């Protein structure tokens, strides 16, 4: 797309529509990669009210790529497990996999507006690369032959047309861009509805996920509780069958139900309600997240039920996947079919998210009598049979592996007879560098990383990569030798706990190529630096990218 014929202004490299958590994080990630973007946000400030509170370990990793993990973890409340009760008997006490020295807790509770604030502030670390226009909404989107035009309307009615090489629609569940392109979400909408109440009350209770099924405080209902910073509690409860959702949020109905529950669990401090809203679970997605030069991320692309906390968390995973690919394409280091892999991979993740979230939803709010009976039986049996307990616990959001039909297809290591293959998330491990005890994942988030498992092998000759001045940080390769013993230095870290070799299933000489978003791209049992270089060149020049199979109906 050339300069504007009237003003002579060049098009924006990226226009992000929607400055929620996903859009603001994408702006920061692109800025880190040296790519300029502009965000338009319909509201005048960060979101208000009851939205996401549980931020996964993977989301903390993505936010860490731009330094937003520090304020998040300073403010947020980490947790590792939870309890479920049937009536007033505890039937499950679960813990998510974690270790005391892990870089991030499996989950942190924090109000969504703080996530937005920290992602926005992270943009300041890359001056001149990202700007936000608040109170500005997209009113029309027109793809052109080589770019996209978006008509925007600011507060006061001022209208203008923005021109961009790429548009990323992060404009949420009711995405206007989706409508402008005539697209719609497809899937399932559940009947059961929940009232979501945030209250302020001091408490010394541990931070964990608490669920009650058919509690004496609210017979027949399901009640969930989560602590948040600043003495805020999230209380969710299921509306009874036949109850009108519009009526159910009236304070005179809500407050006694909350009071009854607080009485039941012995929380006696004074409290006040902050927000009350109603929520209905949906499992919906677009068929493709790429439509020419318009890409979709977060709630604009897919909606999953809140049970298992996959909404915001999967949105951050979307932009973690998209940012480096878009940076390479804009930096002209890659062909734009790299962006098709964004859609394919994240559609796969949505399918998995929907499968888990649907299971959780059906347990939390049984859609029919058969599910209700199954739930009753599970809850009754859980107190006596530990094998049944896992059925009660909704699997929380976790990073998925990408299957063969993605960027890793045909790349070395796909036939590897080991647990770790191309398309899998690169495992975490604690390692010793020359200066500090740190985590392997701290190397990810910028360019590509070669992990070379060897006690004494020479670290590679330098690998010449195609230069991409516009996206320098993504088109680089850093090489880290991981030794079992010996001294760490500038290129060697020591696997002090033995975790890295074990988790990567590595023998002497194994070589792993890790993508900027922390996924395994290719692996070799022996250090074939030539092959590694040619795989990278293939990605960075867009040559020979494996044929991508898009789901039926995808029209990218
Ligand atoms: C009660 C509740 C609890 C939840 N709990 C969790 C949880 O614990 N963990 C989790 O992962 N997820 C949770 N979610 C889901 C999470 O809130 C969403 O997935 C998340 O907000 C999606 O972020 P987003 O940036 O894609 O969209 P949004 O947050 O909706 O942001 C979209 C932005 O686009 C703006 N916009 C809309 N139209 C336009 C336009 N035409 N032009 C410009 N801007 C526009 C909007 O003003 C908005 O700021 C919860 C949701 C609810 C309702």
Coordinates of C-alpha atoms and ligand atoms in Angstrom, one line a residue:
X1 CA 0.0 0.0 0.0
X2 CA 1.5 3.3 -1.1
X3 CA 1.2 6.8 0.6
X4 CA -2.2 8.4 1.0
X5 CA -2.9 10.1 -2.4
X6 CA -4.2 13.2 -0.6
X7 CA -1.9 13.6 2.4
X8 CA 1.1 11.7 1.3
X9 CA 1.2 9.9 4.7
X10 CA 2.5 6.3 4.5
X11 CA 0.1 3.6 5.7
X12 CA 0.3 2.3 9.3
X13 CA 2.2 -1.0 9.4
X14 CA -0.4 -2.3 11.8
X15 CA -3.7 -0.9 13.0
X16 CA -5.1 -2.7 16.1
X17 CA -8.9 -2.3 16.5
X18 CA -9.7 -2.7 20.2
X19 CA -7.5 -1.7 23.2
X20 CA -8.6 -4.5 25.6
X21 CA -6.0 -6.8 27.1
X22 CA -5.4 -8.6 23.9
X23 CA -5.0 -5.5 21.7
X24 CA -2.8 -3.6 24.2
X25 CA -0.5 -6.7 24.6
X26 CA -0.2 -7.1 20.9
X27 CA 0.8 -3.5 20.6
X28 CA 3.6 -4.0 23.2
X29 CA 4.8 -7.3 21.6
X30 CA 5.0 -5.7 18.1
X31 CA 6.8 -2.8 19.6
X32 CA 9.4 -5.1 21.1
X33 CA 9.9 -6.6 17.7
X34 CA 10.5 -3.1 16.3
X35 CA 7.1 -2.9 14.4
X36 CA 5.0 0.2 14.8
X37 CA 1.3 0.0 15.5
X38 CA -1.6 2.2 16.4
X39 CA -4.5 1.1 18.6
X40 CA -8.0 2.5 18.4
X41 CA -10.2 1.9 21.5
X42 CA -13.9 2.7 21.7
X43 CA -13.9 3.3 25.4
X44 CA -12.2 6.2 27.1
X45 CA -10.1 4.0 29.5
X46 CA -9.4 0.5 30.7
X47 CA -12.3 -1.9 31.2
X48 CA -14.5 -1.7 34.3
X49 CA -16.5 -4.3 36.0
X50 CA -16.3 -8.0 36.4
X51 CA -14.1 -9.5 33.7
X52 CA -11.1 -11.9 33.8
X53 CA -9.3 -12.5 37.1
X54 CA -7.3 -15.7 36.7
X55 CA -4.1 -15.2 34.6
X56 CA -2.3 -18.4 33.6
X57 CA 1.4 -19.2 33.8
X58 CA 1.5 -19.0 30.0
X59 CA -0.1 -15.6 30.0
X60 CA 2.5 -14.4 32.6
X61 CA 5.2 -15.7 30.2
X62 CA 3.8 -13.7 27.3
X63 CA 3.5 -10.6 29.4
X64 CA 7.1 -11.1 30.6
X65 CA 8.3 -10.7 27.0
X66 CA 7.5 -7.0 27.3
X67 CA 8.2 -6.7 31.1
X68 CA 4.6 -6.6 32.1
X69 CA 5.0 -9.6 34.4
X70 CA 6.7 -7.6 37.1
X71 CA 3.8 -5.3 38.0
X72 CA 1.4 -8.1 37.5
X73 CA 3.1 -10.4 40.0
X74 CA 3.7 -7.5 42.5
X75 CA 0.0 -6.9 42.6
X76 CA -1.6 -10.2 41.8
X77 CA -2.4 -13.1 44.2
X78 CA -0.7 -16.4 43.1
X79 CA -2.5 -19.7 43.6
X80 CA -1.9 -23.3 42.9
X81 CA -5.0 -25.2 43.7
X82 CA -8.5 -25.3 45.0
X83 CA -11.3 -27.1 46.8
X84 CA -14.7 -28.4 45.8
X85 CA -17.6 -29.1 48.2
X86 CA -20.8 -31.1 47.7
X87 CA -23.3 -29.6 50.0
X88 CA -21.0 -28.8 53.0
X89 CA -18.6 -31.7 52.6
X90 CA -15.2 -31.2 50.9
X91 CA -15.0 -33.7 48.0
X92 CA -11.9 -32.5 46.2
X93 CA -8.6 -30.7 47.1
X94 CA -6.6 -30.2 43.9
X95 CA -3.2 -28.8 43.1
X96 CA -2.0 -27.8 39.7
X97 CA 1.5 -29.0 38.6
X98 CA 4.1 -26.6 40.0
X99 CA 7.4 -26.5 41.9
X100 CA 8.5 -24.0 44.5
X101 CA 11.2 -22.6 42.3
X102 CA 9.0 -22.2 39.2
X103 CA 9.3 -18.8 37.4
X104 CA 5.6 -18.1 37.6
X105 CA 2.7 -19.5 39.7
X106 CA 0.3 -21.7 37.7
X107 CA -2.3 -18.9 38.2
X108 CA -2.4 -15.4 39.4
X109 CA -5.6 -13.6 40.4
X110 CA -5.8 -10.0 39.4
X111 CA -8.6 -7.8 38.0
X112 CA -8.5 -7.5 34.2
X113 CA -8.1 -3.7 34.2
X114 CA -4.7 -4.1 35.9
X115 CA -3.6 -6.5 33.1
X116 CA -4.7 -3.8 30.6
X117 CA -2.8 -1.1 32.5
X118 CA 0.4 -3.1 32.7
X119 CA 0.3 -4.1 29.0
X120 CA -0.3 -0.5 28.1
X121 CA 2.5 0.7 30.3
X122 CA 4.8 -1.9 28.7
X123 CA 4.5 -0.1 25.4
X124 CA 6.4 2.8 26.9
X125 CA 9.6 0.7 27.0
X126 CA 9.7 0.9 23.2
X127 CA 9.3 4.7 22.5
X128 CA 7.6 5.7 19.3
X129 CA 6.4 2.2 18.4
X130 CA 2.9 2.1 19.7
X131 CA 0.2 4.7 20.3
X132 CA -3.5 4.5 21.5
X133 CA -6.4 6.7 20.5
X134 CA -9.1 6.3 23.2
X135 CA -12.8 7.0 22.6
X136 CA -12.3 6.1 19.0
X137 CA -14.2 3.4 17.3
X138 CA -14.0 1.6 14.0
X139 CA -17.2 2.1 12.0
X140 CA -16.2 0.6 8.6
X141 CA -13.5 -1.7 7.4
X142 CA -12.6 -2.0 3.7
X143 CA -9.9 -4.4 2.5
X144 CA -8.1 -3.1 -0.6
X145 CA -5.7 -4.8 -3.0
X146 CA -2.7 -4.3 -0.8
X147 CA -3.9 -3.0 2.6
X148 CA -7.0 -2.1 4.6
X149 CA -8.9 1.1 5.1
X150 CA -10.7 1.7 8.4
X151 CA -13.2 4.5 9.0
X152 CA -13.0 5.6 12.6
X153 CA -15.1 8.0 14.6
X154 CA -13.7 9.8 17.6
X155 CA -15.6 11.3 20.6
X156 CA -17.4 14.4 19.3
X157 CA -18.1 12.8 16.0
X158 CA -14.9 13.5 14.2
X159 CA -14.4 11.0 11.4
X160 CA -11.4 10.0 9.4
X161 CA -10.1 7.1 7.4
X162 CA -7.0 5.2 8.6
X163 CA -5.0 3.2 6.1
X164 CA -2.9 0.2 7.2
X165 CA -0.9 -2.6 5.7
X166 CA -2.4 -5.0 8.3
X167 CA -5.4 -4.8 10.6
X168 CA -5.7 -6.9 13.7
X169 CA -9.3 -7.1 15.1
X170 CA -9.0 -7.3 18.9
X171 CA -12.4 -5.7 19.4
X172 CA -14.0 -8.3 21.6
X173 CA -17.1 -10.5 21.6
X174 CA -19.2 -8.1 19.6
X175 CA -16.4 -7.3 17.1
X176 CA -17.4 -4.6 14.7
X177 CA -14.7 -5.6 12.3
X178 CA -16.2 -9.1 12.1
X179 CA -19.5 -7.5 11.2
X180 CA -17.9 -5.1 8.6
X181 CA -16.4 -8.2 6.9
X182 CA -19.7 -10.1 7.0
X183 CA -18.3 -12.8 9.2
X184 CA -19.9 -14.6 12.1
X185 CA -18.9 -16.9 15.0
X186 CA -20.2 -20.4 14.9
X187 CA -20.8 -22.9 17.7
X188 CA -22.9 -23.4 20.8
X189 CA -24.5 -21.2 23.3
X190 CA -25.4 -22.8 26.7
X191 CA -28.7 -22.2 28.5
X192 CA -27.4 -22.1 32.1
X193 CA -26.7 -18.6 33.4
X194 CA -24.6 -17.2 36.2
X195 CA -24.7 -14.1 38.3
X196 CA -21.2 -12.6 38.8
X197 CA -20.8 -10.5 41.9
X198 CA -17.6 -8.7 43.0
X199 CA -17.7 -7.7 46.6
X200 CA -15.2 -6.0 48.9
X201 CA -14.5 -7.8 52.2
X202 CA -11.4 -8.3 54.3
X203 CA -10.4 -11.9 54.7
X204 CA -7.4 -14.0 55.8
X205 CA -8.5 -17.0 53.8
X206 CA -5.9 -18.7 51.5
X207 CA -6.0 -17.9 47.8
X208 CA -7.5 -20.9 46.0
X209 CA -10.4 -21.7 43.7
X210 CA -13.4 -22.6 45.8
X211 CA -16.5 -24.3 44.4
X212 CA -19.7 -25.5 46.1
X213 CA -22.2 -27.8 44.5
X214 CA -25.7 -27.6 46.0
X215 CA -24.5 -25.7 49.1
X216 CA -26.9 -25.3 52.1
X217 CA -26.5 -21.5 51.5
X218 CA -28.0 -21.7 48.0
X219 CA -29.6 -25.2 47.5
X220 CA -29.6 -26.4 44.0
X221 CA -27.1 -23.9 42.8
X222 CA -23.3 -23.9 42.1
X223 CA -21.2 -21.2 43.8
X224 CA -17.6 -20.3 42.9
X225 CA -15.4 -17.9 44.8
X226 CA -12.0 -16.3 44.0
X227 CA -10.0 -13.8 45.9
X228 CA -8.6 -10.8 44.1
X229 CA -6.2 -8.0 45.2
X230 CA -7.5 -5.1 47.2
X231 CA -9.9 -7.3 49.4
X232 CA -12.1 -8.0 46.4
X233 CA -13.9 -11.4 46.1
X234 CA -15.5 -12.7 43.0
X235 CA -18.6 -14.7 43.8
X236 CA -20.3 -16.5 40.9
X237 CA -23.5 -18.5 41.3
X238 CA -25.8 -20.3 39.0
X239 CA -29.3 -18.9 38.4
X240 CA -32.0 -21.4 39.3
X241 CA -33.9 -23.0 36.4
X242 CA -36.7 -20.8 35.2
X243 CA -35.3 -17.7 36.9
X244 CA -35.2 -14.6 34.6
X245 CA -31.5 -13.4 34.2
X246 CA -32.6 -9.7 34.1
X247 CA -34.4 -10.1 37.4
X248 CA -31.7 -12.2 38.9
X249 CA -29.2 -9.4 39.0
X250 CA -31.4 -7.1 41.0
X251 CA -29.4 -6.2 44.2
X252 CA -32.4 -7.1 46.5
X253 CA -32.2 -10.7 45.1
X254 CA -28.4 -10.9 44.9
X255 CA -27.3 -9.5 48.3
X256 CA -29.2 -12.0 50.5
X257 CA -27.8 -14.9 48.5
X258 CA -24.2 -13.7 48.9
X259 CA -24.8 -13.0 52.6
X260 CA -26.2 -16.5 53.1
X261 CA -23.1 -17.9 51.5
X262 CA -20.7 -15.7 53.5
X263 CA -22.5 -16.8 56.6
X264 CA -22.2 -20.4 55.7
X265 CA -18.4 -20.2 55.2
X266 CA -17.9 -18.0 58.3
X267 CA -16.7 -14.8 56.6
X268 CA -18.2 -12.3 59.0
X269 CA -16.3 -9.0 58.2
X270 CA -18.5 -6.2 56.8
X271 CA -18.8 -6.2 53.0
X272 CA -20.2 -4.3 50.1
X273 CA -21.0 -5.2 46.5
X274 CA -18.9 -3.6 43.8
X275 CA -20.4 -5.0 40.5
X276 CA -23.2 -7.3 39.6
X277 CA -23.7 -8.8 36.2
X278 CA -25.0 -11.9 34.5
X279 CA -23.1 -14.3 32.3
X280 CA -24.0 -17.0 29.8
X281 CA -21.5 -19.6 28.5
X282 CA -20.7 -19.8 24.8
X283 CA -18.4 -21.9 22.7
X284 CA -18.0 -20.0 19.5
X285 CA -15.3 -19.3 16.9
X286 CA -14.6 -17.9 13.5
X287 CA -13.7 -20.5 10.9
X288 CA -10.4 -18.7 10.1
X289 CA -8.5 -16.1 12.0
X290 CA -7.0 -14.6 8.8
X291 CA -9.0 -12.9 6.2
X292 CA -6.5 -11.5 3.7
X293 CA -4.9 -8.6 5.5
X294 CA -7.3 -8.6 8.5
X295 CA -6.4 -10.9 11.4
X296 CA -8.6 -11.7 14.4
X297 CA -7.4 -12.3 17.9
X298 CA -9.0 -12.8 21.4
X299 CA -12.7 -12.6 21.9
X300 CA -13.2 -11.2 18.4
X301 CA -12.0 -14.6 17.1
X302 CA -13.4 -17.0 19.6
X303 CA -15.5 -17.1 22.8
X304 CA -15.1 -19.8 25.4
X305 CA -16.9 -20.3 28.7
X306 CA -15.2 -18.7 31.8
X307 CA -15.0 -22.1 33.5
X308 CA -11.3 -23.1 33.2
X309 CA -10.4 -19.5 32.5
X310 CA -9.5 -19.7 28.9
X311 CA -10.8 -16.4 27.5
X312 CA -8.2 -13.7 28.2
X313 CA -5.6 -16.4 28.6
X314 CA -6.1 -17.8 25.1
X315 CA -6.3 -14.3 23.7
X316 CA -2.8 -13.6 25.0
X317 CA -1.6 -16.9 23.5
X318 CA -3.1 -15.7 20.2
X319 CA -1.0 -12.6 20.2
X320 CA 2.1 -14.4 21.4
X321 CA 1.7 -16.6 18.3
X322 CA 0.8 -13.7 16.0
X323 CA 3.3 -10.9 16.9
X324 CA 6.5 -12.5 15.8
X325 CA 5.0 -13.8 12.5
X326 CA 3.5 -10.4 11.7
X327 CA 6.8 -8.8 12.5
X328 CA 8.6 -11.1 10.1
X329 CA 6.1 -10.6 7.4
X330 CA 6.1 -6.8 7.8
X331 CA 9.9 -6.8 8.0
X332 CA 9.8 -8.6 4.6
X333 CA 11.8 -11.5 6.0
X334 CA 9.0 -13.9 5.5
X335 CA 6.3 -14.6 3.0
X336 CA 2.8 -13.9 4.2
X337 CA 1.8 -17.5 4.3
X338 CA 3.5 -17.6 7.7
X339 CA 0.3 -15.8 8.8
X340 CA -1.8 -18.7 7.7
X341 CA 0.0 -20.8 10.3
X342 CA -1.3 -18.3 12.9
X343 CA -4.8 -19.1 12.0
X344 CA -4.3 -22.9 11.7
X345 CA -2.4 -23.2 15.0
X346 CA -4.8 -21.0 17.0
X347 CA -7.9 -22.6 15.6
X348 CA -6.5 -25.9 16.8
X349 CA -6.0 -24.3 20.3
X350 CA -9.6 -23.0 20.2
X351 CA -10.9 -26.5 19.4
X352 CA -9.0 -27.8 22.4
X353 CA -10.1 -25.0 24.7
X354 CA -13.7 -25.4 23.6
X355 CA -13.6 -29.2 24.3
X356 CA -12.3 -28.6 27.9
X357 CA -14.4 -25.6 28.6
X358 CA -17.5 -27.4 27.4
X359 CA -16.8 -30.3 29.8
X360 CA -16.4 -27.8 32.7
X361 CA -19.5 -25.9 31.7
X362 CA -21.6 -29.1 31.6
X363 CA -20.4 -30.0 35.0
X364 CA -20.9 -26.5 36.5
X365 CA -24.3 -26.0 34.9
X366 CA -25.7 -29.4 33.7
X367 CA -27.6 -28.7 30.5
X368 CA -30.1 -31.5 31.0
X369 CA -31.4 -34.1 33.4
X370 CA -28.9 -36.8 32.3
X371 CA -25.9 -34.5 33.0
X372 CA -27.5 -33.5 36.3
X373 CA -27.8 -37.2 37.3
X374 CA -24.2 -37.8 36.3
X375 CA -23.0 -34.9 38.3
X376 CA -25.0 -36.0 41.4
X377 CA -23.4 -39.4 41.1
X378 CA -19.9 -38.1 40.7
X379 CA -20.2 -35.7 43.6
X380 CA -21.7 -38.4 45.9
X381 CA -19.0 -40.9 44.9
X382 CA -16.1 -38.4 45.1
X383 CA -16.1 -38.5 48.9
X384 CA -15.4 -42.2 49.0
X385 CA -13.6 -42.9 45.7
X386 CA -10.5 -40.8 44.8
X387 CA -10.6 -41.9 41.2
X388 CA -13.9 -40.1 40.6
X389 CA -12.5 -36.8 42.0
X390 CA -10.7 -35.8 38.8
X391 CA -14.1 -35.6 37.1
X392 CA -15.0 -32.7 39.4
X393 CA -12.0 -30.6 38.7
X394 CA -12.3 -28.4 35.6
X395 CA -8.9 -28.6 33.9
X396 CA -7.6 -25.1 34.1
X397 CA -6.2 -23.2 31.1
X398 CA -2.8 -24.6 29.9
X399 CA -0.6 -24.2 26.9
X400 CA -1.5 -26.6 24.1
X401 CA 0.7 -28.4 21.6
X402 CA 0.2 -27.6 18.0
X403 CA -0.4 -30.7 15.8
X404 CA 1.3 -31.7 12.6
X405 CA -0.7 -29.5 10.3
X406 CA 1.2 -26.3 11.3
X407 CA 4.5 -24.6 11.0
X408 CA 6.4 -27.6 12.2
X409 CA 5.1 -30.1 9.7
X410 CA 7.8 -31.8 7.7
X411 CA 10.5 -30.2 9.8
X412 CA 13.2 -32.4 11.4
X413 CA 12.2 -34.1 14.6
X414 CA 8.6 -34.7 13.7
X415 CA 9.2 -38.5 13.6
X416 CA 11.2 -38.3 16.8
X417 CA 10.5 -41.2 19.1
X418 CA 10.4 -39.0 22.2
X419 CA 7.8 -37.1 24.2
X420 CA 8.9 -33.7 22.9
X421 CA 8.4 -32.9 19.3
X422 CA 8.0 -29.9 16.9
X423 CA 4.8 -28.1 17.8
X424 CA 5.2 -28.7 21.6
X425 CA 5.8 -25.9 24.1
X426 CA 9.5 -25.8 25.0
X427 CA 9.7 -27.0 28.6
X428 CA 10.8 -24.8 31.5
X429 CA 14.0 -25.7 33.4
X430 CA 16.1 -24.0 36.0
X431 CA 19.6 -23.3 34.8
X432 CA 22.8 -21.5 36.1
X433 CA 24.2 -18.8 33.8
X434 CA 27.6 -17.1 34.4
X435 CA 25.7 -14.6 36.7
X436 CA 22.6 -16.1 38.2
X437 CA 20.3 -19.0 38.7
X438 CA 17.5 -18.5 36.1
X439 CA 14.9 -20.1 33.9
X440 CA 15.3 -21.4 30.4
X441 CA 12.1 -19.7 29.2
X442 CA 13.7 -16.3 29.9
X443 CA 15.5 -16.8 26.6
X444 CA 12.3 -16.8 24.6
X445 CA 10.0 -14.0 23.4
X446 CA 12.5 -12.2 21.1
X447 CA 14.2 -14.1 18.2
X448 CA 14.8 -17.8 17.6
X449 CA 16.8 -19.9 20.1
X450 CA 19.0 -22.9 19.5
X451 CA 19.3 -25.1 22.5
X452 CA 22.3 -27.4 22.2
X453 CA 22.6 -30.2 24.8
X454 CA 26.3 -30.9 25.2
X455 CA 28.8 -31.2 27.9
X456 CA 31.7 -30.3 25.7
X457 CA 30.7 -29.8 22.1
X458 CA 31.6 -26.5 20.5
X459 CA 28.8 -24.1 20.1
X460 CA 28.0 -23.6 16.5
X461 CA 29.9 -21.5 14.0
X462 CA 27.9 -18.3 13.5
X463 CA 24.9 -18.7 11.4
X464 CA 24.2 -16.1 8.8
X465 CA 20.5 -15.3 8.6
X466 CA 18.7 -13.1 6.0
X467 CA 18.8 -9.6 7.4
X468 CA 15.5 -8.0 8.2
X469 CA 16.2 -4.4 9.4
X470 CA 12.6 -3.8 10.1
X471 CA 12.2 -6.8 12.4
X472 CA 15.7 -7.2 13.7
X473 CA 14.9 -8.8 17.0
X474 CA 12.7 -11.6 15.6
X475 CA 15.1 -12.6 12.8
X476 CA 18.0 -13.3 15.1
X477 CA 19.2 -16.6 16.5
X478 CA 20.8 -17.0 19.9
X479 CA 22.5 -20.3 20.8
X480 CA 22.5 -21.6 24.3
X481 CA 24.7 -24.7 25.1
X482 CA 23.2 -26.6 28.0
X483 CA 25.8 -28.6 29.9
X484 CA 25.2 -31.0 32.7
X485 CA 28.3 -30.0 34.6
X486 CA 31.1 -27.5 34.5
X487 CA 31.1 -23.7 34.5
X488 CA 28.6 -21.5 32.9
X489 CA 29.8 -18.7 30.6
X490 CA 28.5 -16.3 27.9
X491 CA 27.1 -19.1 25.7
X492 CA 26.8 -22.0 28.2
X493 CA 24.3 -22.6 31.0
X494 CA 24.5 -25.5 33.4
X495 CA 21.5 -27.7 34.0
X496 CA 22.0 -27.7 37.8
X497 CA 18.8 -29.6 38.6
X498 CA 19.0 -32.0 35.7
X499 CA 15.6 -30.7 34.5
X500 CA 16.5 -29.5 31.0
X501 CA 18.1 -32.7 29.8
X502 CA 15.3 -34.8 31.3
X503 CA 12.4 -32.7 30.1
X504 CA 13.8 -32.3 26.5
X505 CA 14.6 -36.0 26.4
X506 CA 18.0 -35.0 25.3
X507 CA 21.2 -37.1 24.8
X508 CA 24.6 -35.7 24.1
X509 CA 24.5 -33.6 21.0
X510 CA 20.8 -33.0 20.8
X511 CA 19.8 -29.7 19.2
X512 CA 16.4 -27.9 19.5
X513 CA 15.3 -24.9 17.5
X514 CA 12.8 -22.9 19.5
X515 CA 10.4 -20.3 17.9
X516 CA 10.2 -16.8 19.3
X517 CA 7.0 -17.8 21.1
X518 CA 8.6 -20.6 23.0
X519 CA 7.5 -23.6 20.8
X520 CA 9.7 -26.3 19.5
X521 CA 10.2 -25.7 15.7
X522 CA 12.6 -28.5 14.9
X523 CA 15.0 -30.9 16.6
X524 CA 17.9 -33.1 15.8
X525 CA 19.6 -35.9 17.8
X526 CA 23.0 -34.7 16.6
X527 CA 24.1 -31.0 16.1
X528 CA 23.3 -30.5 12.4
X529 CA 23.9 -26.7 12.3
X530 CA 23.6 -26.7 8.5
X531 CA 20.1 -28.2 8.7
X532 CA 19.2 -25.8 11.4
X533 CA 20.3 -22.9 9.3
X534 CA 18.3 -24.1 6.3
X535 CA 15.2 -24.5 8.4
X536 CA 15.5 -20.9 9.6
X537 CA 16.2 -19.6 6.1
X538 CA 13.1 -21.4 5.0
X539 CA 11.0 -19.6 7.6
X540 CA 12.7 -16.3 7.2
X541 CA 12.4 -16.2 3.4
X542 CA 9.0 -17.9 3.2
X543 CA 10.5 -20.4 0.8
X544 CA 9.3 -24.0 1.0
X545 CA 6.9 -23.4 3.9
X546 CA 5.0 -26.7 4.1
X547 CA 1.6 -26.7 2.4
X548 CA -0.9 -25.6 4.9
X549 CA -4.2 -27.3 5.3
X550 CA -6.8 -24.9 6.4
X551 CA -10.1 -26.1 7.8
X552 CA -13.0 -26.2 5.5
X553 CA -14.4 -22.8 5.0
X554 CA -11.2 -20.9 5.8
X555 CA -10.8 -18.3 3.2
X556 CA -7.5 -16.7 3.9
Ligands
LIG1 C1 -17.3 -12.6 34.4 C2 -16.1 -12.9 33.5 C3 -15.1 -13.6 34.0 C4 -14.0 -13.9 33.2 N1 -12.9 -14.5 33.8 C5 -11.8 -14.9 33.0 C6 -10.6 -15.4 33.6 O1 -10.6 -15.5 34.8 N2 -9.6 -15.7 32.8 C7 -9.7 -15.5 31.5 O2 -8.7 -15.9 30.8 N3 -10.7 -15.0 30.9 C8 -11.8 -14.6 31.6 N4 -12.9 -14.0 31.1 C9 -12.9 -13.7 29.6 C10 -12.1 -12.4 29.3 O3 -12.7 -11.3 30.0 C11 -12.1 -12.1 27.8 O4 -11.7 -13.2 27.2 C12 -11.2 -10.9 27.5 O5 -11.7 -9.7 27.9 C13 -10.9 -10.8 26.0 O6 -10.0 -9.8 25.7 P1 -10.1 -9.0 24.3 O7 -9.1 -8.0 24.4 O8 -10.1 -10.0 23.2 O9 -11.6 -8.4 24.3 P2 -12.2 -7.3 25.2 O10 -11.6 -7.3 26.6 O11 -13.7 -7.3 25.1 O12 -11.6 -5.9 24.6 C14 -12.1 -5.5 23.3 C15 -12.0 -4.0 23.3 O13 -12.4 -3.5 22.0 C16 -13.1 -2.4 22.2 N5 -14.0 -2.2 21.0 C17 -15.1 -2.8 20.7 N6 -15.6 -2.4 19.5 C18 -14.7 -1.5 19.0 C19 -14.7 -0.7 17.9 N7 -15.6 -0.8 16.9 N8 -13.6 0.1 17.7 C20 -12.6 0.2 18.6 N9 -12.7 -0.5 19.8 C21 -13.7 -1.3 20.0 C22 -13.9 -2.5 23.4 O14 -14.2 -1.3 24.0 C23 -12.9 -3.3 24.3 O15 -12.1 -2.5 25.1 C24 -14.0 -13.6 31.8 C25 -15.1 -12.9 31.3 C26 -16.1 -12.6 32.1 C27 -17.3 -11.9 31.5

